[in-house]
Amino acid sequence: MLWTLLLAALQGHVALGLAVTASSITISPSPTSEPSTTSGQWLIISGTSIFWPTYTDYFYGPTTGPEAPVVTCNAKWVEYYGRSDGLRSLGPTGTSITFDPYPTSGGACRTSSSLEGYSDTHTGPVTTLCDGIPRALGPREMVTSYYPGTGPCSTYTITFTDTVELYREPPAPDCELNTQECIPIWSTYSELSSSYDATATTVTPGDTKSPIPPDGCPSTTRTYPEDPCTACHFLPGTATVFYWPVTTAGGDLCLQNGTTIPATPTGNGPNTAVVNGQTFVSPSIYVSFTSIYAWSNRRAHPGSQCGDTHNDAIIAVDPASVSSVRNHRNAKYPTIGTAYPFNFAEFMPQDVGNYTMPLIPWPQYRGGSQCPLYDPSCTMIRDDYMPFLDVPEAVRQIDPLWTQCDAHWYIPPVTLVPLTGNVNVQPTPTAEANVMAAMAVPESVAAVPTPEATGW
């Protein structure tokens, strides 16, 4: 009856819009005292036997001398946790219910704008080519999102109800233990436990010779002395690929049978381009990382770093050795995608009606980082393609400790920037390209804007 009256009063306050403060009620156990007796390691309470250890049976060390207080303190915590578990096995003795009102809102109270993504409805012009996949023409549109919903904004108060079950509790010890003091405690426990396991043929409940773990004693952190560089993976920051544009003549988008035309020569010998003071030489492509480092492969603990963190790193790579990876996802347990050779001709702008845009084939687009692996709502090709780049082998030149690191675990989605006539191009007298590795990242590419950072 009391519970019904309290709940009705609370609901009435909310309905009238009156201020409601946090409150609680406790339903106490009906029997305030229960008959109990003890027998050895057991407590019989209300006809039920529960494990009832006594601390004097669990001294994990000397009981005299300077170590005695720590040994005794630990034994009392062993007793406490053992008795607490036994009492909890009897079930709750009561319930505490707390009511906590807080304000919330509904409708379009907040807005945010962003470029459209795979799940947004595209309202601009669309075309469908031979592959049958709709393509959004032109740049992506801005999309406005409303939070927490749609319709007129309104604010109101709701009440959160938290129910906590109450259990019997034995008195807790008034002493504390620290990690250093507990090292010999854990060592002694391990020895006693191993000895008991080796000699005991049967395990008897309540056997005082069976050691109980000293859970009240903080244990030392496990150390991993292994070299993290023997099993590691790369963790790259934002990556950009600078490449020499390649075009195709004729052919069909779906058949992919056009004739490849290499970049226009800038003079005798290989093409060169100056990017923020760095000379890029064809046919090498250049991959820059805002940062890159390597980490051990251990998942069960935080692990440790292999080598140094390298900021603003750039490597030169043979374009034939570069792979894009489709249907990959970076994670603690990654989904390893399928590697394919990069076809840089796919990124060249094509005229489609009044628009100029790259015609990325659907398999490449669907396998890129902008489409979730298993979400069926990614059905349209937009101007947001960011392929995953398999970390090139040349990245190992950055740090001599990275020889054994996995290049396929965490891989970066990349922005691609063509080295076109918009950059500061200079002819070179040499007839052979130099494949270089340097430690600088371009801040700009002459008239080509610096790609914005993208997270993954």
Tab-separated table of C-alpha atoms in Angstrom:
chain	number	residue	atom	x	y	z
A	1	MET	CA	0.000	0.000	0.000
A	2	LEU	CA	2.820	2.399	0.891
A	3	TRP	CA	4.544	1.621	-2.413
A	4	THR	CA	1.337	2.367	-4.352
A	5	LEU	CA	0.863	5.739	-2.610
A	6	LEU	CA	4.487	6.802	-3.223
A	7	LEU	CA	4.351	5.888	-6.904
A	8	ALA	CA	1.016	7.644	-7.396
A	9	ALA	CA	2.351	10.818	-5.751
A	10	LEU	CA	5.455	10.815	-7.927
A	11	GLN	CA	3.466	10.317	-11.129
A	12	GLY	CA	1.144	13.131	-10.100
A	13	HIS	CA	4.041	15.567	-9.711
A	14	VAL	CA	5.394	14.675	-13.153
A	15	ALA	CA	1.983	15.009	-14.775
A	16	LEU	CA	1.514	18.487	-13.270
A	17	GLY	CA	4.962	19.620	-14.437
A	18	LEU	CA	6.143	20.152	-10.867
A	19	ALA	CA	9.796	19.819	-9.933
A	20	VAL	CA	10.660	16.307	-8.853
A	21	THR	CA	13.858	15.661	-6.926
A	22	ALA	CA	15.681	12.368	-6.641
A	23	SER	CA	14.137	10.145	-3.995
A	24	SER	CA	14.280	6.547	-2.912
A	25	ILE	CA	12.448	3.998	-0.862
A	26	THR	CA	13.792	0.812	0.662
A	27	ILE	CA	11.769	-2.304	1.222
A	28	SER	CA	13.462	-3.886	4.249
A	29	PRO	CA	13.701	-7.624	4.806
A	30	SER	CA	10.802	-8.988	6.738
A	31	PRO	CA	12.861	-11.070	9.206
A	32	THR	CA	15.268	-8.678	10.939
A	33	SER	CA	16.967	-11.536	12.779
A	34	GLU	CA	17.309	-15.117	11.699
A	35	PRO	CA	18.350	-18.139	13.770
A	36	SER	CA	21.797	-19.415	12.848
A	37	THR	CA	24.409	-21.902	14.068
A	38	THR	CA	27.948	-22.680	12.945
A	39	SER	CA	29.532	-26.055	12.325
A	40	GLY	CA	33.182	-26.046	11.251
A	41	GLN	CA	33.468	-24.100	8.007
A	42	TRP	CA	29.688	-23.854	7.655
A	43	LEU	CA	26.976	-21.495	8.844
A	44	ILE	CA	23.458	-22.848	9.093
A	45	ILE	CA	20.977	-20.008	8.706
A	46	SER	CA	17.235	-20.507	8.340
A	47	GLY	CA	17.870	-24.171	7.621
A	48	THR	CA	20.419	-23.514	4.850
A	49	SER	CA	24.153	-24.281	5.106
A	50	ILE	CA	26.596	-21.787	3.570
A	51	PHE	CA	30.392	-21.711	3.407
A	52	TRP	CA	31.707	-19.751	6.392
A	53	PRO	CA	35.528	-19.579	6.389
A	54	THR	CA	37.529	-18.498	9.426
A	55	TYR	CA	40.526	-16.247	8.827
A	56	THR	CA	42.865	-18.217	11.115
A	57	ASP	CA	42.854	-21.028	8.521
A	58	TYR	CA	44.216	-18.777	5.761
A	59	PHE	CA	47.520	-17.321	6.884
A	60	TYR	CA	49.718	-17.068	3.767
A	61	GLY	CA	52.923	-16.201	5.591
A	62	PRO	CA	54.403	-15.747	9.081
A	63	THR	CA	52.075	-14.765	11.912
A	64	THR	CA	54.870	-13.175	13.920
A	65	GLY	CA	57.409	-10.552	13.035
A	66	PRO	CA	57.140	-7.545	10.691
A	67	GLU	CA	55.128	-9.409	8.023
A	68	ALA	CA	52.453	-10.626	10.448
A	69	PRO	CA	50.090	-7.617	10.156
A	70	VAL	CA	49.945	-7.983	6.358
A	71	VAL	CA	49.414	-11.744	6.552
A	72	THR	CA	46.639	-11.310	9.133
A	73	CYS	CA	44.993	-8.504	7.161
A	74	ASN	CA	44.915	-10.639	4.026
A	75	ALA	CA	43.462	-13.583	5.968
A	76	LYS	CA	40.646	-11.379	7.240
A	77	TRP	CA	39.855	-10.257	3.694
A	78	VAL	CA	39.798	-13.911	2.589
A	79	GLU	CA	37.296	-14.574	5.378
A	80	TYR	CA	35.229	-11.531	4.417
A	81	TYR	CA	34.920	-12.392	0.722
A	82	GLY	CA	34.162	-16.041	1.450
A	83	ARG	CA	31.406	-15.170	3.922
A	84	SER	CA	30.020	-12.440	1.669
A	85	ASP	CA	29.680	-14.897	-1.221
A	86	GLY	CA	27.917	-17.357	1.049
A	87	LEU	CA	25.415	-14.781	2.294
A	88	ARG	CA	24.693	-13.565	-1.241
A	89	SER	CA	23.861	-17.141	-2.229
A	90	LEU	CA	20.862	-16.917	0.128
A	91	GLY	CA	19.324	-14.272	-2.109
A	92	PRO	CA	18.398	-10.632	-1.503
A	93	THR	CA	16.885	-9.482	1.745
A	94	GLY	CA	15.251	-6.370	0.336
A	95	THR	CA	15.092	-3.903	-2.535
A	96	SER	CA	16.124	-0.263	-2.836
A	97	ILE	CA	14.313	1.744	-5.523
A	98	THR	CA	15.657	5.160	-6.513
A	99	PHE	CA	13.753	7.676	-8.639
A	100	ASP	CA	15.932	10.131	-10.553
A	101	PRO	CA	14.137	12.703	-12.737
A	102	TYR	CA	16.044	14.419	-15.558
A	103	PRO	CA	15.111	16.733	-18.445
A	104	THR	CA	15.021	15.553	-22.047
A	105	SER	CA	13.703	16.782	-25.364
A	106	GLY	CA	11.901	15.613	-28.461
A	107	GLY	CA	11.592	16.898	-32.005
A	108	ALA	CA	14.059	18.918	-34.057
A	109	CYS	CA	15.788	20.739	-31.204
A	110	ARG	CA	19.275	20.621	-32.772
A	111	THR	CA	20.585	20.490	-36.325
A	112	SER	CA	23.874	19.628	-37.991
A	113	SER	CA	25.025	19.765	-41.610
A	114	SER	CA	27.452	17.441	-43.372
A	115	LEU	CA	28.233	16.049	-46.793
A	116	GLU	CA	25.900	13.272	-47.822
A	117	GLY	CA	26.918	9.718	-47.055
A	118	TYR	CA	26.050	6.272	-48.314
A	119	SER	CA	22.756	6.060	-46.397
A	120	ASP	CA	21.444	9.531	-47.320
A	121	THR	CA	18.911	10.187	-50.058
A	122	HIS	CA	20.521	11.937	-53.029
A	123	THR	CA	18.229	14.629	-54.455
A	124	GLY	CA	20.530	15.884	-57.226
A	125	PRO	CA	21.019	14.632	-60.795
A	126	VAL	CA	21.777	10.948	-61.272
A	127	THR	CA	22.906	8.897	-64.257
A	128	THR	CA	23.106	5.172	-64.894
A	129	LEU	CA	25.758	3.800	-67.249
A	130	CYS	CA	26.363	0.338	-68.666
A	131	ASP	CA	26.952	-1.217	-65.251
A	132	GLY	CA	23.408	-0.386	-64.143
A	133	ILE	CA	24.574	1.363	-60.959
A	134	PRO	CA	23.193	4.861	-60.251
A	135	ARG	CA	25.859	7.574	-60.087
A	136	ALA	CA	25.394	10.936	-58.427
A	137	LEU	CA	26.506	13.668	-60.836
A	138	GLY	CA	28.668	16.443	-59.484
A	139	PRO	CA	29.922	16.933	-55.939
A	140	ARG	CA	28.112	15.566	-52.918
A	141	GLU	CA	25.248	17.568	-51.472
A	142	MET	CA	24.961	18.971	-47.981
A	143	VAL	CA	22.589	17.073	-45.704
A	144	THR	CA	20.925	18.534	-42.612
A	145	SER	CA	20.225	16.205	-39.705
A	146	TYR	CA	17.799	16.913	-36.870
A	147	TYR	CA	18.192	15.757	-33.267
A	148	PRO	CA	16.794	14.018	-31.383
A	149	GLY	CA	14.042	13.658	-34.010
A	150	THR	CA	11.751	15.586	-36.307
A	151	GLY	CA	8.796	17.862	-35.691
A	152	PRO	CA	8.422	20.726	-33.209
A	153	CYS	CA	10.989	20.842	-30.416
A	154	SER	CA	9.664	20.162	-26.926
A	155	THR	CA	11.294	19.630	-23.540
A	156	TYR	CA	9.966	17.586	-20.651
A	157	THR	CA	11.039	15.566	-17.629
A	158	ILE	CA	11.198	11.819	-17.392
A	159	THR	CA	12.051	9.719	-14.368
A	160	PHE	CA	14.660	6.987	-14.323
A	161	THR	CA	13.961	4.164	-11.892
A	162	ASP	CA	16.933	2.242	-10.517
A	163	THR	CA	16.266	-0.933	-8.571
A	164	VAL	CA	19.047	-2.386	-6.424
A	165	GLU	CA	18.764	-5.650	-4.538
A	166	LEU	CA	20.041	-5.671	-0.949
A	167	TYR	CA	22.015	-8.562	0.508
A	168	ARG	CA	23.292	-9.550	3.922
A	169	GLU	CA	26.887	-8.426	4.447
A	170	PRO	CA	29.448	-9.558	7.035
A	171	PRO	CA	31.605	-6.905	8.756
A	172	ALA	CA	34.475	-5.783	6.508
A	173	PRO	CA	38.087	-5.678	7.793
A	174	ASP	CA	39.417	-2.263	8.789
A	175	CYS	CA	42.862	-2.802	7.207
A	176	GLU	CA	44.200	-2.158	3.703
A	177	LEU	CA	46.751	-3.895	1.498
A	178	ASN	CA	49.019	-2.599	-1.246
A	179	THR	CA	50.588	-4.273	-4.261
A	180	GLN	CA	54.119	-4.450	-2.887
A	181	GLU	CA	52.976	-6.058	0.381
A	182	CYS	CA	50.931	-8.598	-1.536
A	183	ILE	CA	53.756	-10.002	-3.676
A	184	PRO	CA	54.798	-12.619	-1.042
A	185	ILE	CA	51.123	-13.294	-0.243
A	186	TRP	CA	50.378	-14.263	-3.855
A	187	SER	CA	53.611	-16.242	-4.071
A	188	THR	CA	52.729	-18.293	-0.979
A	189	TYR	CA	49.177	-18.826	-2.204
A	190	SER	CA	50.475	-20.126	-5.561
A	191	GLU	CA	52.793	-22.587	-3.805
A	192	LEU	CA	50.041	-23.832	-1.470
A	193	SER	CA	47.570	-24.115	-4.326
A	194	SER	CA	49.995	-26.108	-6.491
A	195	SER	CA	50.822	-28.411	-3.582
A	196	TYR	CA	47.144	-29.004	-2.803
A	197	ASP	CA	46.283	-29.724	-6.444
A	198	ALA	CA	49.153	-32.215	-6.656
A	199	THR	CA	48.161	-34.198	-3.547
A	200	ALA	CA	44.379	-33.928	-3.240
A	201	THR	CA	42.539	-36.829	-4.872
A	202	THR	CA	39.111	-35.339	-4.212
A	203	VAL	CA	38.002	-31.809	-3.499
A	204	THR	CA	35.868	-31.554	-0.367
A	205	PRO	CA	33.762	-28.403	0.063
A	206	GLY	CA	34.945	-26.444	3.083
A	207	ASP	CA	38.337	-28.181	3.225
A	208	THR	CA	40.584	-25.801	5.182
A	209	LYS	CA	43.644	-27.209	3.399
A	210	SER	CA	42.330	-25.884	0.083
A	211	PRO	CA	43.727	-22.338	-0.241
A	212	ILE	CA	41.367	-19.524	-1.207
A	213	PRO	CA	42.685	-16.862	-3.623
A	214	PRO	CA	43.685	-13.641	-1.809
A	215	ASP	CA	41.319	-11.493	-3.867
A	216	GLY	CA	41.593	-8.629	-1.391
A	217	CYS	CA	45.293	-8.362	-2.204
A	218	PRO	CA	46.097	-6.291	-5.318
A	219	SER	CA	48.250	-8.304	-7.702
A	220	THR	CA	51.166	-7.002	-9.721
A	221	THR	CA	50.644	-6.253	-13.388
A	222	ARG	CA	51.730	-9.073	-15.621
A	223	THR	CA	54.824	-8.205	-17.624
A	224	TYR	CA	55.457	-9.136	-21.236
A	225	PRO	CA	59.212	-9.115	-21.839
A	226	GLU	CA	58.891	-10.234	-25.470
A	227	ASP	CA	60.181	-7.903	-28.165
A	228	PRO	CA	57.081	-6.132	-29.588
A	229	CYS	CA	58.790	-5.927	-32.986
A	230	THR	CA	58.637	-9.703	-33.490
A	231	ALA	CA	54.842	-9.532	-33.928
A	232	CYS	CA	53.558	-6.057	-34.754
A	233	HIS	CA	51.367	-4.093	-37.147
A	234	PHE	CA	51.372	-0.597	-38.580
A	235	LEU	CA	49.076	2.194	-37.353
A	236	PRO	CA	49.116	4.899	-40.028
A	237	GLY	CA	47.521	8.303	-39.768
A	238	THR	CA	45.903	10.109	-42.707
A	239	ALA	CA	47.455	8.973	-45.979
A	240	THR	CA	47.670	10.639	-49.404
A	241	VAL	CA	48.855	9.111	-52.672
A	242	PHE	CA	50.483	11.375	-55.272
A	243	TYR	CA	50.463	9.646	-58.650
A	244	TRP	CA	51.248	10.302	-62.298
A	245	PRO	CA	47.945	10.421	-64.193
A	246	VAL	CA	47.189	7.685	-66.673
A	247	THR	CA	44.393	7.871	-69.239
A	248	THR	CA	42.693	5.373	-71.506
A	249	ALA	CA	41.440	5.774	-75.040
A	250	GLY	CA	38.312	4.035	-76.250
A	251	GLY	CA	37.092	0.927	-74.539
A	252	ASP	CA	34.049	0.260	-72.408
A	253	LEU	CA	33.489	1.117	-68.732
A	254	CYS	CA	32.082	-2.295	-67.991
A	255	LEU	CA	34.509	-4.315	-70.102
A	256	GLN	CA	37.508	-2.252	-68.925
A	257	ASN	CA	39.195	-2.731	-72.319
A	258	GLY	CA	40.525	0.750	-73.101
A	259	THR	CA	44.036	1.528	-74.324
A	260	THR	CA	46.351	2.934	-71.648
A	261	ILE	CA	48.068	6.254	-72.413
A	262	PRO	CA	50.891	7.291	-70.034
A	263	ALA	CA	51.379	10.796	-68.664
A	264	THR	CA	52.618	13.504	-71.038
A	265	PRO	CA	56.435	13.838	-70.812
A	266	THR	CA	57.762	17.034	-69.248
A	267	GLY	CA	61.085	16.768	-71.076
A	268	ASN	CA	63.853	14.283	-71.782
A	269	GLY	CA	63.945	11.483	-69.247
A	270	PRO	CA	61.357	10.855	-66.530
A	271	ASN	CA	58.740	13.377	-65.504
A	272	THR	CA	59.353	15.367	-62.351
A	273	ALA	CA	57.111	17.489	-60.184
A	274	VAL	CA	58.050	19.797	-57.336
A	275	VAL	CA	55.712	19.416	-54.381
A	276	ASN	CA	56.366	21.741	-51.458
A	277	GLY	CA	60.046	21.800	-52.292
A	278	GLN	CA	60.262	18.014	-52.742
A	279	THR	CA	61.011	16.632	-56.207
A	280	PHE	CA	58.797	13.748	-57.263
A	281	VAL	CA	60.194	11.664	-60.132
A	282	SER	CA	58.201	9.384	-62.423
A	283	PRO	CA	57.312	6.618	-62.627
A	284	SER	CA	57.375	6.341	-58.812
A	285	ILE	CA	54.262	7.288	-56.913
A	286	TYR	CA	54.553	8.887	-53.483
A	287	VAL	CA	52.614	7.981	-50.343
A	288	SER	CA	52.589	10.450	-47.466
A	289	PHE	CA	51.463	9.793	-43.900
A	290	THR	CA	50.618	12.481	-41.365
A	291	SER	CA	51.973	9.969	-38.859
A	292	ILE	CA	52.806	6.294	-38.726
A	293	TYR	CA	54.014	3.954	-35.994
A	294	ALA	CA	53.920	0.240	-35.186
A	295	TRP	CA	52.416	-1.621	-32.229
A	296	SER	CA	52.646	-5.157	-30.883
A	297	ASN	CA	49.951	-7.616	-31.931
A	298	ARG	CA	48.908	-8.603	-28.395
A	299	ARG	CA	45.190	-8.076	-27.862
A	300	ALA	CA	44.822	-9.193	-24.241
A	301	HIS	CA	46.719	-6.217	-22.834
A	302	PRO	CA	47.650	-2.717	-24.025
A	303	GLY	CA	50.831	-3.933	-25.690
A	304	SER	CA	53.823	-1.777	-26.518
A	305	GLN	CA	55.234	0.205	-29.390
A	306	CYS	CA	57.789	-1.022	-31.894
A	307	GLY	CA	60.218	1.687	-32.937
A	308	ASP	CA	59.393	5.379	-33.050
A	309	THR	CA	56.421	7.473	-34.119
A	310	HIS	CA	57.231	9.140	-37.431
A	311	ASN	CA	55.344	12.287	-38.367
A	312	ASP	CA	55.101	13.723	-41.878
A	313	ALA	CA	56.594	10.654	-43.535
A	314	ILE	CA	56.699	10.128	-47.291
A	315	ILE	CA	57.873	7.152	-49.305
A	316	ALA	CA	58.399	6.545	-53.016
A	317	VAL	CA	56.862	3.351	-54.371
A	318	ASP	CA	56.926	1.432	-57.630
A	319	PRO	CA	53.350	1.888	-58.960
A	320	ALA	CA	53.250	-1.755	-60.054
A	321	SER	CA	53.668	-2.865	-56.424
A	322	VAL	CA	50.788	-0.794	-55.019
A	323	SER	CA	47.525	-2.551	-54.162
A	324	SER	CA	44.083	-1.343	-53.222
A	325	VAL	CA	42.167	-3.572	-50.828
A	326	ARG	CA	38.442	-4.142	-51.175
A	327	ASN	CA	36.042	-5.043	-48.376
A	328	HIS	CA	38.556	-4.469	-45.598
A	329	ARG	CA	37.827	-3.144	-42.130
A	330	ASN	CA	40.338	-1.993	-39.541
A	331	ALA	CA	39.635	-3.288	-36.053
A	332	LYS	CA	41.132	-5.067	-33.082
A	333	TYR	CA	40.075	-8.176	-34.964
A	334	PRO	CA	40.211	-6.841	-38.528
A	335	THR	CA	38.395	-8.083	-41.589
A	336	ILE	CA	41.214	-8.607	-44.072
A	337	GLY	CA	40.098	-7.604	-47.553
A	338	THR	CA	41.194	-8.706	-51.009
A	339	ALA	CA	44.110	-6.906	-52.667
A	340	TYR	CA	43.940	-5.747	-56.298
A	341	PRO	CA	46.439	-3.799	-58.420
A	342	PHE	CA	45.796	-0.053	-58.520
A	343	ASN	CA	44.520	1.140	-61.899
A	344	PHE	CA	45.224	4.859	-61.797
A	345	ALA	CA	43.343	5.394	-65.066
A	346	GLU	CA	40.112	4.888	-63.088
A	347	PHE	CA	40.675	8.206	-61.325
A	348	MET	CA	40.917	10.359	-64.453
A	349	PRO	CA	37.951	12.725	-64.897
A	350	GLN	CA	35.523	11.831	-67.691
A	351	ASP	CA	32.832	13.969	-69.307
A	352	VAL	CA	29.341	12.798	-68.372
A	353	GLY	CA	26.838	15.232	-69.850
A	354	ASN	CA	27.497	18.609	-68.263
A	355	TYR	CA	29.640	17.090	-65.520
A	356	THR	CA	33.259	15.964	-65.276
A	357	MET	CA	33.972	13.154	-62.852
A	358	PRO	CA	35.969	9.933	-62.461
A	359	LEU	CA	34.022	6.832	-63.419
A	360	ILE	CA	34.947	4.460	-60.615
A	361	PRO	CA	33.778	0.902	-61.414
A	362	TRP	CA	31.169	-0.427	-58.992
A	363	PRO	CA	33.219	-3.340	-57.531
A	364	GLN	CA	36.023	-0.931	-56.635
A	365	TYR	CA	33.627	1.627	-55.161
A	366	ARG	CA	31.600	-0.888	-53.141
A	367	GLY	CA	34.788	-2.312	-51.649
A	368	GLY	CA	36.113	1.106	-50.569
A	369	SER	CA	36.215	2.570	-47.081
A	370	GLN	CA	33.145	4.767	-47.617
A	371	CYS	CA	30.776	1.765	-47.817
A	372	PRO	CA	30.113	-0.440	-44.768
A	373	LEU	CA	30.836	-4.101	-45.334
A	374	TYR	CA	27.371	-5.534	-44.834
A	375	ASP	CA	25.045	-2.526	-45.128
A	376	PRO	CA	22.750	-2.961	-48.168
A	377	SER	CA	21.963	0.776	-48.286
A	378	CYS	CA	25.257	1.605	-50.064
A	379	THR	CA	23.824	1.415	-53.585
A	380	MET	CA	24.937	4.631	-55.334
A	381	ILE	CA	28.359	5.799	-56.522
A	382	ARG	CA	29.137	9.246	-55.122
A	383	ASP	CA	32.074	11.627	-55.234
A	384	ASP	CA	33.556	10.200	-52.026
A	385	TYR	CA	35.617	7.185	-53.096
A	386	MET	CA	38.497	6.461	-50.711
A	387	PRO	CA	40.114	3.094	-51.412
A	388	PHE	CA	42.058	1.201	-48.802
A	389	LEU	CA	45.787	1.102	-49.559
A	390	ASP	CA	47.785	-1.967	-48.630
A	391	VAL	CA	50.751	-0.579	-46.715
A	392	PRO	CA	53.645	-0.707	-49.230
A	393	GLU	CA	56.786	-2.646	-48.391
A	394	ALA	CA	58.770	0.577	-48.799
A	395	VAL	CA	57.286	1.791	-45.506
A	396	ARG	CA	59.819	-0.408	-43.708
A	397	GLN	CA	62.510	2.025	-44.860
A	398	ILE	CA	61.135	4.565	-42.383
A	399	ASP	CA	62.150	2.603	-39.279
A	400	PRO	CA	64.762	-0.180	-39.162
A	401	LEU	CA	62.773	-2.055	-36.479
A	402	TRP	CA	59.744	-2.623	-38.706
A	403	THR	CA	61.071	-5.588	-40.673
A	404	GLN	CA	58.538	-8.081	-39.255
A	405	CYS	CA	55.437	-5.887	-38.872
A	406	ASP	CA	52.179	-6.993	-40.513
A	407	ALA	CA	51.268	-4.689	-43.403
A	408	HIS	CA	47.689	-5.967	-43.820
A	409	TRP	CA	46.093	-5.467	-40.372
A	410	TYR	CA	45.509	-1.705	-40.110
A	411	ILE	CA	45.639	-0.065	-43.531
A	412	PRO	CA	44.735	3.514	-44.469
A	413	PRO	CA	41.965	4.802	-46.722
A	414	VAL	CA	43.724	7.215	-49.060
A	415	THR	CA	43.033	10.462	-50.878
A	416	LEU	CA	44.529	10.462	-54.380
A	417	VAL	CA	46.159	13.570	-55.865
A	418	PRO	CA	47.311	13.517	-59.518
A	419	LEU	CA	50.649	15.106	-60.400
A	420	THR	CA	49.260	17.130	-63.301
A	421	GLY	CA	50.188	20.343	-65.067
A	422	ASN	CA	48.791	22.274	-62.111
A	423	VAL	CA	51.914	21.494	-60.117
A	424	ASN	CA	55.340	22.990	-60.610
A	425	VAL	CA	56.662	20.558	-63.255
A	426	GLN	CA	60.321	20.548	-64.315
A	427	PRO	CA	62.133	18.392	-66.924
A	428	THR	CA	65.038	16.323	-65.618
A	429	PRO	CA	68.166	15.373	-67.539
A	430	THR	CA	68.414	11.883	-66.111
A	431	ALA	CA	66.953	8.977	-67.982
A	432	GLU	CA	66.102	6.870	-64.952
A	433	ALA	CA	63.709	7.591	-62.118
A	434	ASN	CA	65.026	7.689	-58.588
A	435	VAL	CA	62.922	5.804	-56.055
A	436	MET	CA	63.461	7.822	-52.900
A	437	ALA	CA	62.347	7.749	-49.286
A	438	ALA	CA	62.362	11.039	-47.390
A	439	MET	CA	60.899	12.369	-44.157
A	440	ALA	CA	58.685	15.260	-45.232
A	441	VAL	CA	55.032	15.560	-46.155
A	442	PRO	CA	53.787	18.120	-48.663
A	443	GLU	CA	51.658	20.847	-47.136
A	444	SER	CA	50.338	21.831	-50.530
A	445	VAL	CA	50.676	20.765	-54.138
A	446	ALA	CA	51.044	24.081	-55.927
A	447	ALA	CA	47.516	24.819	-57.157
A	448	VAL	CA	46.204	21.431	-56.015
A	449	PRO	CA	44.551	21.812	-52.579
A	450	THR	CA	45.847	19.716	-49.721
A	451	PRO	CA	43.449	16.821	-49.035
A	452	GLU	CA	41.575	17.212	-45.765
A	453	ALA	CA	42.251	14.739	-43.003
A	454	THR	CA	39.905	11.789	-42.833
A	455	GLY	CA	39.486	9.545	-39.820
A	456	TRP	CA	39.256	5.804	-39.660
